[in-house]
PDB file of N, CA and C in Angstrom:
ATOM      1  N   MET Z  15    -129.566  83.220-150.457  1.00 47.00           N
ATOM      2  CA  MET Z  15    -129.220  84.193-149.728  1.00 47.00           C
ATOM      3  C   MET Z  15    -127.734  85.330-149.904  1.00 47.00           C
ATOM      4  N   SER Z  16    -128.135  86.484-150.024  1.00 48.00           N
ATOM      5  CA  SER Z  16    -126.855  87.479-150.101  1.00 48.00           C
ATOM      6  C   SER Z  16    -126.971  87.861-148.514  1.00 48.00           C
ATOM      7  N   ALA Z  17    -125.023  88.423-148.554  1.00 54.00           N
ATOM      8  CA  ALA Z  17    -124.990  89.573-147.683  1.00 54.00           C
ATOM      9  C   ALA Z  17    -125.127  89.380-146.386  1.00 54.00           C
ATOM     10  N   GLU Z  18    -125.819  87.916-145.885  1.00 69.00           N
ATOM     11  CA  GLU Z  18    -126.058  87.619-144.060  1.00 69.00           C
ATOM     12  C   GLU Z  18    -124.880  88.096-143.115  1.00 69.00           C
ATOM     13  N   VAL Z  19    -125.209  88.848-142.561  1.00 92.00           N
ATOM     14  CA  VAL Z  19    -123.897  89.049-141.370  1.00 92.00           C
ATOM     15  C   VAL Z  19    -124.260  87.452-140.106  1.00 92.00           C
ATOM     16  N   PHE Z  20    -123.020  86.857-139.912  1.00 95.00           N
ATOM     17  CA  PHE Z  20    -123.231  85.714-138.967  1.00 95.00           C
ATOM     18  C   PHE Z  20    -122.080  86.616-137.372  1.00 95.00           C
ATOM     19  N   GLU Z  21    -122.204  87.095-136.681  1.00 96.00           N
ATOM     20  CA  GLU Z  21    -120.953  87.215-135.566  1.00 96.00           C
ATOM     21  C   GLU Z  21    -120.898  86.356-135.130  1.00 96.00           C
ATOM     22  N   ARG Z  22    -119.754  85.644-135.105  1.00 95.00           N
ATOM     23  CA  ARG Z  22    -119.549  84.519-134.380  1.00 95.00           C
ATOM     24  C   ARG Z  22    -119.355  84.077-132.939  1.00 95.00           C
ATOM     25  N   SER Z  23    -118.825  85.473-132.566  1.00 96.00           N
ATOM     26  CA  SER Z  23    -118.255  85.348-130.980  1.00 96.00           C
ATOM     27  C   SER Z  23    -120.123  85.529-130.246  1.00 96.00           C
ATOM     28  N   THR Z  24    -120.750  85.977-130.750  1.00 96.00           N
ATOM     29  CA  THR Z  24    -122.323  86.065-130.118  1.00 96.00           C
ATOM     30  C   THR Z  24    -123.323  85.092-130.241  1.00 96.00           C
ATOM     31  N   GLY Z  25    -122.781  84.141-131.826  1.00 97.00           N
ATOM     32  CA  GLY Z  25    -123.895  83.355-132.350  1.00 97.00           C
ATOM     33  C   GLY Z  25    -124.859  83.964-133.198  1.00 97.00           C
ATOM     34  N   THR Z  26    -124.890  85.123-133.466  1.00 98.00           N
ATOM     35  CA  THR Z  26    -125.835  85.765-134.599  1.00 98.00           C
ATOM     36  C   THR Z  26    -125.988  86.295-135.567  1.00 98.00           C
ATOM     37  N   LEU Z  27    -126.886  86.179-136.159  1.00 97.00           N
ATOM     38  CA  LEU Z  27    -126.798  85.723-137.407  1.00 97.00           C
ATOM     39  C   LEU Z  27    -128.363  86.751-138.183  1.00 97.00           C
ATOM     40  N   MET Z  28    -127.700  87.854-139.144  1.00 96.00           N
ATOM     41  CA  MET Z  28    -128.476  88.898-139.170  1.00 96.00           C
ATOM     42  C   MET Z  28    -128.743  88.580-140.289  1.00 96.00           C
ATOM     43  N   ALA Z  29    -130.593  88.384-140.859  1.00 95.00           N
ATOM     44  CA  ALA Z  29    -131.125  87.647-142.349  1.00 95.00           C
ATOM     45  C   ALA Z  29    -132.476  88.976-142.464  1.00 95.00           C
ATOM     46  N   ALA Z  30    -131.975  89.659-142.075  1.00 96.00           N
ATOM     47  CA  ALA Z  30    -133.417  91.367-141.853  1.00 96.00           C
ATOM     48  C   ALA Z  30    -133.739  91.634-143.278  1.00 96.00           C
ATOM     49  N   PHE Z  31    -134.717  91.656-143.712  1.00 96.00           N
ATOM     50  CA  PHE Z  31    -134.601  92.745-144.593  1.00 96.00           C
ATOM     51  C   PHE Z  31    -134.348  92.140-145.888  1.00 96.00           C
ATOM     52  N   LYS Z  32    -134.252  90.937-146.775  1.00 95.00           N
ATOM     53  CA  LYS Z  32    -133.920  90.232-147.258  1.00 95.00           C
ATOM     54  C   LYS Z  32    -135.057  89.869-148.652  1.00 95.00           C
ATOM     55  N   ASN Z  33    -136.502  90.034-147.564  1.00 95.00           N
ATOM     56  CA  ASN Z  33    -137.670  89.768-148.865  1.00 95.00           C
ATOM     57  C   ASN Z  33    -137.816  88.331-148.765  1.00 95.00           C
ATOM     58  N   LEU Z  34    -137.310  87.570-148.082  1.00 95.00           N
ATOM     59  CA  LEU Z  34    -137.330  86.173-148.094  1.00 95.00           C
ATOM     60  C   LEU Z  34    -138.460  85.403-147.639  1.00 95.00           C
ATOM     61  N   ARG Z  35    -139.054  83.552-148.205  1.00 94.00           N
ATOM     62  CA  ARG Z  35    -140.509  83.728-147.709  1.00 94.00           C
ATOM     63  C   ARG Z  35    -140.151  82.079-146.753  1.00 94.00           C
ATOM     64  N   ARG Z  36    -139.034  81.845-146.735  1.00 93.00           N
ATOM     65  CA  ARG Z  36    -138.626  81.102-145.909  1.00 93.00           C
ATOM     66  C   ARG Z  36    -137.093  80.839-145.110  1.00 93.00           C
ATOM     67  N   VAL Z  37    -137.051  80.245-144.791  1.00 93.00           N
ATOM     68  CA  VAL Z  37    -135.343  80.015-144.202  1.00 93.00           C
ATOM     69  C   VAL Z  37    -134.749  78.889-145.188  1.00 93.00           C
ATOM     70  N   PRO Z  38    -133.793  79.752-145.811  1.00 93.00           N
ATOM     71  CA  PRO Z  38    -132.909  78.652-146.739  1.00 93.00           C
ATOM     72  C   PRO Z  38    -131.989  78.121-146.794  1.00 93.00           C
ATOM     73  N   SER Z  39    -131.616  76.894-147.881  1.00 94.00           N
ATOM     74  CA  SER Z  39    -131.264  75.534-146.874  1.00 94.00           C
ATOM     75  C   SER Z  39    -129.617  76.291-146.853  1.00 94.00           C
ATOM     76  N   ALA Z  40    -129.352  77.041-147.486  1.00 93.00           N
ATOM     77  CA  ALA Z  40    -127.779  77.330-147.960  1.00 93.00           C
ATOM     78  C   ALA Z  40    -127.680  77.757-146.315  1.00 93.00           C
ATOM     79  N   VAL Z  41    -128.714  78.412-145.718  1.00 94.00           N
ATOM     80  CA  VAL Z  41    -128.312  79.534-144.180  1.00 94.00           C
ATOM     81  C   VAL Z  41    -128.513  78.622-143.220  1.00 94.00           C
ATOM     82  N   TYR Z  42    -129.319  77.504-143.634  1.00 95.00           N
ATOM     83  CA  TYR Z  42    -129.081  76.480-142.390  1.00 95.00           C
ATOM     84  C   TYR Z  42    -128.367  75.425-142.057  1.00 95.00           C
ATOM     85  N   LYS Z  43    -127.901  75.121-143.388  1.00 96.00           N
ATOM     86  CA  LYS Z  43    -126.625  74.045-143.282  1.00 96.00           C
ATOM     87  C   LYS Z  43    -125.127  75.439-143.130  1.00 96.00           C
ATOM     88  N   GLU Z  44    -124.835  76.136-143.776  1.00 95.00           N
ATOM     89  CA  GLU Z  44    -124.004  77.234-143.669  1.00 95.00           C
ATOM     90  C   GLU Z  44    -123.517  77.095-141.929  1.00 95.00           C
ATOM     91  N   TYR Z  45    -125.046  77.809-141.412  1.00 96.00           N
ATOM     92  CA  TYR Z  45    -125.069  78.186-139.775  1.00 96.00           C
ATOM     93  C   TYR Z  45    -125.530  77.359-139.164  1.00 96.00           C
ATOM     94  N   GLY Z  46    -126.196  76.726-139.192  1.00 96.00           N
ATOM     95  CA  GLY Z  46    -127.941  75.896-138.200  1.00 96.00           C
ATOM     96  C   GLY Z  46    -126.737  75.435-136.932  1.00 96.00           C
ATOM     97  N   GLU Z  47    -125.873  74.962-136.871  1.00 97.00           N
ATOM     98  CA  GLU Z  47    -125.272  74.326-135.746  1.00 97.00           C
ATOM     99  C   GLU Z  47    -124.413  75.812-134.660  1.00 97.00           C
ATOM    100  N   VAL Z  48    -124.667  76.863-135.341  1.00 97.00           N
ATOM    101  CA  VAL Z  48    -123.793  77.181-134.650  1.00 97.00           C
ATOM    102  C   VAL Z  48    -124.520  78.900-134.199  1.00 97.00           C
ATOM    103  N   VAL Z  49    -125.697  78.930-134.364  1.00 98.00           N
ATOM    104  CA  VAL Z  49    -126.368  80.413-134.251  1.00 98.00           C
ATOM    105  C   VAL Z  49    -127.590  79.942-133.331  1.00 98.00           C
ATOM    106  N   GLN Z  50    -127.006  81.415-132.261  1.00 98.00           N
ATOM    107  CA  GLN Z  50    -127.691  81.060-131.036  1.00 98.00           C
ATOM    108  C   GLN Z  50    -129.286  82.470-131.403  1.00 98.00           C
ATOM    109  N   ILE Z  51    -129.010  83.411-131.761  1.00 98.00           N
ATOM    110  CA  ILE Z  51    -130.079  84.175-132.267  1.00 98.00           C
ATOM    111  C   ILE Z  51    -129.936  84.676-134.052  1.00 98.00           C
ATOM    112  N   LEU Z  52    -130.637  84.606-133.998  1.00 98.00           N
ATOM    113  CA  LEU Z  52    -131.462  84.609-135.346  1.00 98.00           C
ATOM    114  C   LEU Z  52    -132.513  85.626-135.401  1.00 98.00           C
ATOM    115  N   ASN Z  53    -131.803  86.846-136.445  1.00 97.00           N
ATOM    116  CA  ASN Z  53    -132.491  87.702-136.863  1.00 97.00           C
ATOM    117  C   ASN Z  53    -133.521  88.113-138.342  1.00 97.00           C
ATOM    118  N   PHE Z  54    -134.494  87.865-138.303  1.00 96.00           N
ATOM    119  CA  PHE Z  54    -135.268  87.437-139.659  1.00 96.00           C
ATOM    120  C   PHE Z  54    -136.477  88.538-139.268  1.00 96.00           C
ATOM    121  N   LYS Z  55    -136.227  89.330-139.318  1.00 97.00           N
ATOM    122  CA  LYS Z  55    -137.131  90.786-139.141  1.00 97.00           C
ATOM    123  C   LYS Z  55    -137.311  91.169-140.506  1.00 97.00           C
ATOM    124  N   GLY Z  56    -138.452  91.763-141.085  1.00 97.00           N
ATOM    125  CA  GLY Z  56    -138.744  92.681-141.775  1.00 97.00           C
ATOM    126  C   GLY Z  56    -138.578  91.652-143.234  1.00 97.00           C
ATOM    127  N   ASN Z  57    -138.544  90.508-143.158  1.00 97.00           N
ATOM    128  CA  ASN Z  57    -139.134  89.842-144.337  1.00 97.00           C
ATOM    129  C   ASN Z  57    -140.883  89.047-144.817  1.00 97.00           C
ATOM    130  N   ARG Z  58    -140.783  88.176-145.595  1.00 96.00           N
ATOM    131  CA  ARG Z  58    -142.021  87.949-145.679  1.00 96.00           C
ATOM    132  C   ARG Z  58    -142.127  86.238-145.553  1.00 96.00           C
ATOM    133  N   LEU Z  59    -141.815  85.768-144.393  1.00 93.00           N
ATOM    134  CA  LEU Z  59    -141.946  84.539-143.804  1.00 93.00           C
ATOM    135  C   LEU Z  59    -143.437  83.969-143.853  1.00 93.00           C
ATOM    136  N   GLU Z  60    -142.952  82.816-145.059  1.00 88.00           N
ATOM    137  CA  GLU Z  60    -144.759  82.126-144.552  1.00 88.00           C
ATOM    138  C   GLU Z  60    -144.620  80.860-143.937  1.00 88.00           C
ATOM    139  N   ASP Z  61    -142.760  79.881-144.297  1.00 86.00           N
ATOM    140  CA  ASP Z  61    -143.020  78.874-143.806  1.00 86.00           C
ATOM    141  C   ASP Z  61    -141.258  78.540-142.824  1.00 86.00           C
ATOM    142  N   GLY Z  62    -142.474  78.502-141.840  1.00 91.00           N
ATOM    143  CA  GLY Z  62    -140.865  78.604-140.565  1.00 91.00           C
ATOM    144  C   GLY Z  62    -140.408  77.211-140.098  1.00 91.00           C
ATOM    145  N   LYS Z  63    -140.523  76.015-140.939  1.00 92.00           N
ATOM    146  CA  LYS Z  63    -140.478  74.740-140.466  1.00 92.00           C
ATOM    147  C   LYS Z  63    -139.078  74.379-140.404  1.00 92.00           C
ATOM    148  N   ASN Z  64    -138.026  75.407-141.232  1.00 95.00           N
ATOM    149  CA  ASN Z  64    -136.451  75.141-141.533  1.00 95.00           C
ATOM    150  C   ASN Z  64    -135.871  75.916-140.044  1.00 95.00           C
ATOM    151  N   LEU Z  65    -136.415  76.179-139.450  1.00 96.00           N
ATOM    152  CA  LEU Z  65    -135.830  77.059-137.679  1.00 96.00           C
ATOM    153  C   LEU Z  65    -135.446  75.927-136.714  1.00 96.00           C
ATOM    154  N   ARG Z  66    -136.524  75.072-137.121  1.00 96.00           N
ATOM    155  CA  ARG Z  66    -136.085  73.472-136.954  1.00 96.00           C
ATOM    156  C   ARG Z  66    -134.384  73.013-136.962  1.00 96.00           C
ATOM    157  N   ARG Z  67    -134.095  73.804-137.770  1.00 96.00           N
ATOM    158  CA  ARG Z  67    -132.435  73.487-137.623  1.00 96.00           C
ATOM    159  C   ARG Z  67    -131.394  73.991-137.063  1.00 96.00           C
ATOM    160  N   PHE Z  68    -131.563  75.125-136.059  1.00 97.00           N
ATOM    161  CA  PHE Z  68    -131.012  75.896-135.340  1.00 97.00           C
ATOM    162  C   PHE Z  68    -131.778  74.967-134.256  1.00 97.00           C
ATOM    163  N   PRO Z  69    -130.740  74.013-133.615  1.00 97.00           N
ATOM    164  CA  PRO Z  69    -130.691  73.680-132.127  1.00 97.00           C
ATOM    165  C   PRO Z  69    -130.194  73.965-131.375  1.00 97.00           C
ATOM    166  N   ILE Z  70    -129.298  75.198-131.628  1.00 97.00           N
ATOM    167  CA  ILE Z  70    -128.997  75.672-129.920  1.00 97.00           C
ATOM    168  C   ILE Z  70    -129.835  76.827-130.225  1.00 97.00           C
ATOM    169  N   LEU Z  71    -130.986  77.753-131.198  1.00 98.00           N
ATOM    170  CA  LEU Z  71    -130.902  78.963-131.034  1.00 98.00           C
ATOM    171  C   LEU Z  71    -131.714  78.840-129.711  1.00 98.00           C
ATOM    172  N   HIS Z  72    -131.178  79.983-129.521  1.00 98.00           N
ATOM    173  CA  HIS Z  72    -131.993  80.701-127.935  1.00 98.00           C
ATOM    174  C   HIS Z  72    -133.056  81.670-127.906  1.00 98.00           C
ATOM    175  N   THR Z  73    -133.067  82.886-129.663  1.00 98.00           N
ATOM    176  CA  THR Z  73    -133.407  83.733-129.494  1.00 98.00           C
ATOM    177  C   THR Z  73    -133.943  84.494-130.530  1.00 98.00           C
ATOM    178  N   LEU Z  74    -135.222  83.814-131.324  1.00 98.00           N
ATOM    179  CA  LEU Z  74    -136.059  84.412-132.605  1.00 98.00           C
ATOM    180  C   LEU Z  74    -136.086  85.765-132.797  1.00 98.00           C
ATOM    181  N   VAL Z  75    -136.080  86.328-133.385  1.00 98.00           N
ATOM    182  CA  VAL Z  75    -136.542  87.789-134.221  1.00 98.00           C
ATOM    183  C   VAL Z  75    -137.525  87.475-135.598  1.00 98.00           C
ATOM    184  N   LEU Z  76    -138.575  87.647-135.608  1.00 97.00           N
ATOM    185  CA  LEU Z  76    -139.637  87.709-136.506  1.00 97.00           C
ATOM    186  C   LEU Z  76    -140.617  88.480-136.742  1.00 97.00           C
ATOM    187  N   ASP Z  77    -140.251  89.916-136.010  1.00 97.00           N
ATOM    188  CA  ASP Z  77    -140.523  91.179-136.568  1.00 97.00           C
ATOM    189  C   ASP Z  77    -141.186  91.514-137.697  1.00 97.00           C
ATOM    190  N   ASP Z  78    -142.678  92.142-138.093  1.00 97.00           N
ATOM    191  CA  ASP Z  78    -142.448  92.776-139.404  1.00 97.00           C
ATOM    192  C   ASP Z  78    -142.125  91.478-140.314  1.00 97.00           C
ATOM    193  N   ASN Z  79    -142.786  90.671-140.544  1.00 96.00           N
ATOM    194  CA  ASN Z  79    -143.229  89.223-141.093  1.00 96.00           C
ATOM    195  C   ASN Z  79    -144.428  89.206-141.650  1.00 96.00           C
ATOM    196  N   GLY Z  80    -145.294  89.677-141.666  1.00 92.00           N
ATOM    197  CA  GLY Z  80    -146.942  89.555-141.763  1.00 92.00           C
ATOM    198  C   GLY Z  80    -147.270  88.473-141.305  1.00 92.00           C
ATOM    199  N   LEU Z  81    -146.668  87.169-140.843  1.00 93.00           N
ATOM    200  CA  LEU Z  81    -147.417  86.148-140.290  1.00 93.00           C
ATOM    201  C   LEU Z  81    -149.242  86.563-139.998  1.00 93.00           C
ATOM    202  N   GLU Z  82    -149.700  85.131-140.560  1.00 91.00           N
ATOM    203  CA  GLU Z  82    -150.872  85.338-139.862  1.00 91.00           C
ATOM    204  C   GLU Z  82    -151.505  84.200-139.528  1.00 91.00           C
ATOM    205  N   SER Z  83    -150.624  83.109-138.802  1.00 89.00           N
ATOM    206  CA  SER Z  83    -151.120  81.913-138.310  1.00 89.00           C
ATOM    207  C   SER Z  83    -149.811  81.945-137.597  1.00 89.00           C
ATOM    208  N   LEU Z  84    -149.991  81.201-136.469  1.00 88.00           N
ATOM    209  CA  LEU Z  84    -148.614  80.781-135.311  1.00 88.00           C
ATOM    210  C   LEU Z  84    -148.504  79.378-136.028  1.00 88.00           C
ATOM    211  N   ASP Z  85    -149.113  78.307-136.898  1.00 88.00           N
ATOM    212  CA  ASP Z  85    -148.772  77.395-137.428  1.00 88.00           C
ATOM    213  C   ASP Z  85    -147.577  77.925-138.459  1.00 88.00           C
ATOM    214  N   ALA Z  86    -147.303  79.278-138.764  1.00 87.00           N
ATOM    215  CA  ALA Z  86    -145.801  79.198-139.620  1.00 87.00           C
ATOM    216  C   ALA Z  86    -144.671  79.084-138.864  1.00 87.00           C
ATOM    217  N   VAL Z  87    -144.654  78.922-137.482  1.00 90.00           N
ATOM    218  CA  VAL Z  87    -143.575  79.023-136.486  1.00 90.00           C
ATOM    219  C   VAL Z  87    -143.561  77.360-135.737  1.00 90.00           C
ATOM    220  N   PRO Z  88    -142.670  76.585-135.788  1.00 93.00           N
ATOM    221  CA  PRO Z  88    -142.935  75.714-135.295  1.00 93.00           C
ATOM    222  C   PRO Z  88    -141.976  75.682-133.653  1.00 93.00           C
ATOM    223  N   SER Z  89    -142.918  74.358-133.115  1.00 93.00           N
ATOM    224  CA  SER Z  89    -142.263  74.651-131.120  1.00 93.00           C
ATOM    225  C   SER Z  89    -141.053  74.306-132.050  1.00 93.00           C
ATOM    226  N   LEU Z  90    -140.482  75.127-130.815  1.00 96.00           N
ATOM    227  CA  LEU Z  90    -138.922  75.292-130.149  1.00 96.00           C
ATOM    228  C   LEU Z  90    -138.640  75.339-129.601  1.00 96.00           C
ATOM    229  N   PRO Z  91    -138.539  74.114-128.657  1.00 94.00           N
ATOM    230  CA  PRO Z  91    -138.211  74.343-127.084  1.00 94.00           C
ATOM    231  C   PRO Z  91    -137.003  74.725-126.253  1.00 94.00           C
ATOM    232  N   LYS Z  92    -135.965  75.173-127.303  1.00 96.00           N
ATOM    233  CA  LYS Z  92    -134.889  75.708-126.656  1.00 96.00           C
ATOM    234  C   LYS Z  92    -134.651  77.561-127.069  1.00 96.00           C
ATOM    235  N   VAL Z  93    -136.109  77.970-127.699  1.00 98.00           N
ATOM    236  CA  VAL Z  93    -136.108  79.098-127.383  1.00 98.00           C
ATOM    237  C   VAL Z  93    -136.501  79.918-126.497  1.00 98.00           C
ATOM    238  N   HIS Z  94    -135.772  80.975-125.930  1.00 98.00           N
ATOM    239  CA  HIS Z  94    -136.993  81.215-124.705  1.00 98.00           C
ATOM    240  C   HIS Z  94    -137.348  82.722-124.683  1.00 98.00           C
ATOM    241  N   THR Z  95    -136.958  83.596-126.064  1.00 98.00           N
ATOM    242  CA  THR Z  95    -137.154  84.929-126.637  1.00 98.00           C
ATOM    243  C   THR Z  95    -137.552  84.447-127.844  1.00 98.00           C
ATOM    244  N   LEU Z  96    -138.930  84.893-127.837  1.00 96.00           N
ATOM    245  CA  LEU Z  96    -139.469  85.081-129.664  1.00 96.00           C
ATOM    246  C   LEU Z  96    -140.088  86.545-129.723  1.00 96.00           C
ATOM    247  N   TRP Z  97    -139.761  86.926-130.788  1.00 97.00           N
ATOM    248  CA  TRP Z  97    -140.325  88.502-131.118  1.00 97.00           C
ATOM    249  C   TRP Z  97    -141.196  88.327-132.093  1.00 97.00           C
ATOM    250  N   LEU Z  98    -142.543  88.041-131.953  1.00 95.00           N
ATOM    251  CA  LEU Z  98    -143.543  88.378-132.991  1.00 95.00           C
ATOM    252  C   LEU Z  98    -144.168  89.417-133.407  1.00 95.00           C
ATOM    253  N   ASN Z  99    -143.423  91.237-133.080  1.00 96.00           N
ATOM    254  CA  ASN Z  99    -144.080  92.494-133.356  1.00 96.00           C
ATOM    255  C   ASN Z  99    -144.294  92.777-134.575  1.00 96.00           C
ATOM    256  N   ASN Z 100    -145.894  93.221-134.789  1.00 95.00           N
ATOM    257  CA  ASN Z 100    -145.986  93.790-136.138  1.00 95.00           C
ATOM    258  C   ASN Z 100    -146.313  93.024-137.364  1.00 95.00           C
ATOM    259  N   ASN Z 101    -146.780  91.980-137.134  1.00 94.00           N
ATOM    260  CA  ASN Z 101    -147.813  90.763-137.787  1.00 94.00           C
ATOM    261  C   ASN Z 101    -149.098  90.778-138.278  1.00 94.00           C
ATOM    262  N   ASN Z 102    -149.541  89.954-138.437  1.00 92.00           N
ATOM    263  CA  ASN Z 102    -150.668  89.912-139.144  1.00 92.00           C
ATOM    264  C   ASN Z 102    -151.626  88.637-138.576  1.00 92.00           C
ATOM    265  N   PHE Z 103    -151.384  88.292-137.404  1.00 90.00           N
ATOM    266  CA  PHE Z 103    -151.694  86.830-136.265  1.00 90.00           C
ATOM    267  C   PHE Z 103    -153.597  87.262-136.558  1.00 90.00           C
ATOM    268  N   THR Z 104    -154.281  86.179-137.358  1.00 87.00           N
ATOM    269  CA  THR Z 104    -155.770  85.907-136.719  1.00 87.00           C
ATOM    270  C   THR Z 104    -156.475  84.627-135.901  1.00 87.00           C
ATOM    271  N   ASP Z 105    -155.038  84.135-135.822  1.00 80.00           N
ATOM    272  CA  ASP Z 105    -154.979  82.630-134.366  1.00 80.00           C
ATOM    273  C   ASP Z 105    -154.665  82.408-133.209  1.00 80.00           C
ATOM    274  N   LEU Z 106    -154.666  84.551-132.780  1.00 78.00           N
ATOM    275  CA  LEU Z 106    -154.114  83.959-131.243  1.00 78.00           C
ATOM    276  C   LEU Z 106    -155.222  84.059-130.487  1.00 78.00           C
ATOM    277  N   PRO Z 107    -155.204  82.753-129.072  1.00 75.00           N
ATOM    278  CA  PRO Z 107    -156.282  82.297-128.325  1.00 75.00           C
ATOM    279  C   PRO Z 107    -156.665  84.424-127.481  1.00 75.00           C
ATOM    280  N   GLY Z 108    -157.948  83.932-127.900  1.00 71.00           N
ATOM    281  CA  GLY Z 108    -158.652  85.062-127.155  1.00 71.00           C
ATOM    282  C   GLY Z 108    -158.124  85.280-125.469  1.00 71.00           C
ATOM    283  N   GLU Z 109    -159.248  86.284-124.954  1.00 61.00           N
ATOM    284  CA  GLU Z 109    -159.402  86.627-123.634  1.00 61.00           C
ATOM    285  C   GLU Z 109    -160.136  85.687-122.808  1.00 61.00           C
TER     286      GLU Z 109
END
């Protein structure tokens, strides 16, 4: 992935609008240990298992990814803010 923007002072990695289907290994290898906020908005995420490679991640933005199932997002116990706006979920629990 080219042209990602990492702001060290806030621990924020902007990886928005890159047309990505998964988190590239180069990204988590370089930034995984320091990213606290990950913005993955506007991609085409199909497989989020590599999100586990960000152990101090507390905020995750996955808006506008076309996600259809929560299975694409692994359990991330340290994440306290998760944005999933404008996806295509079919497996959300009903009322």
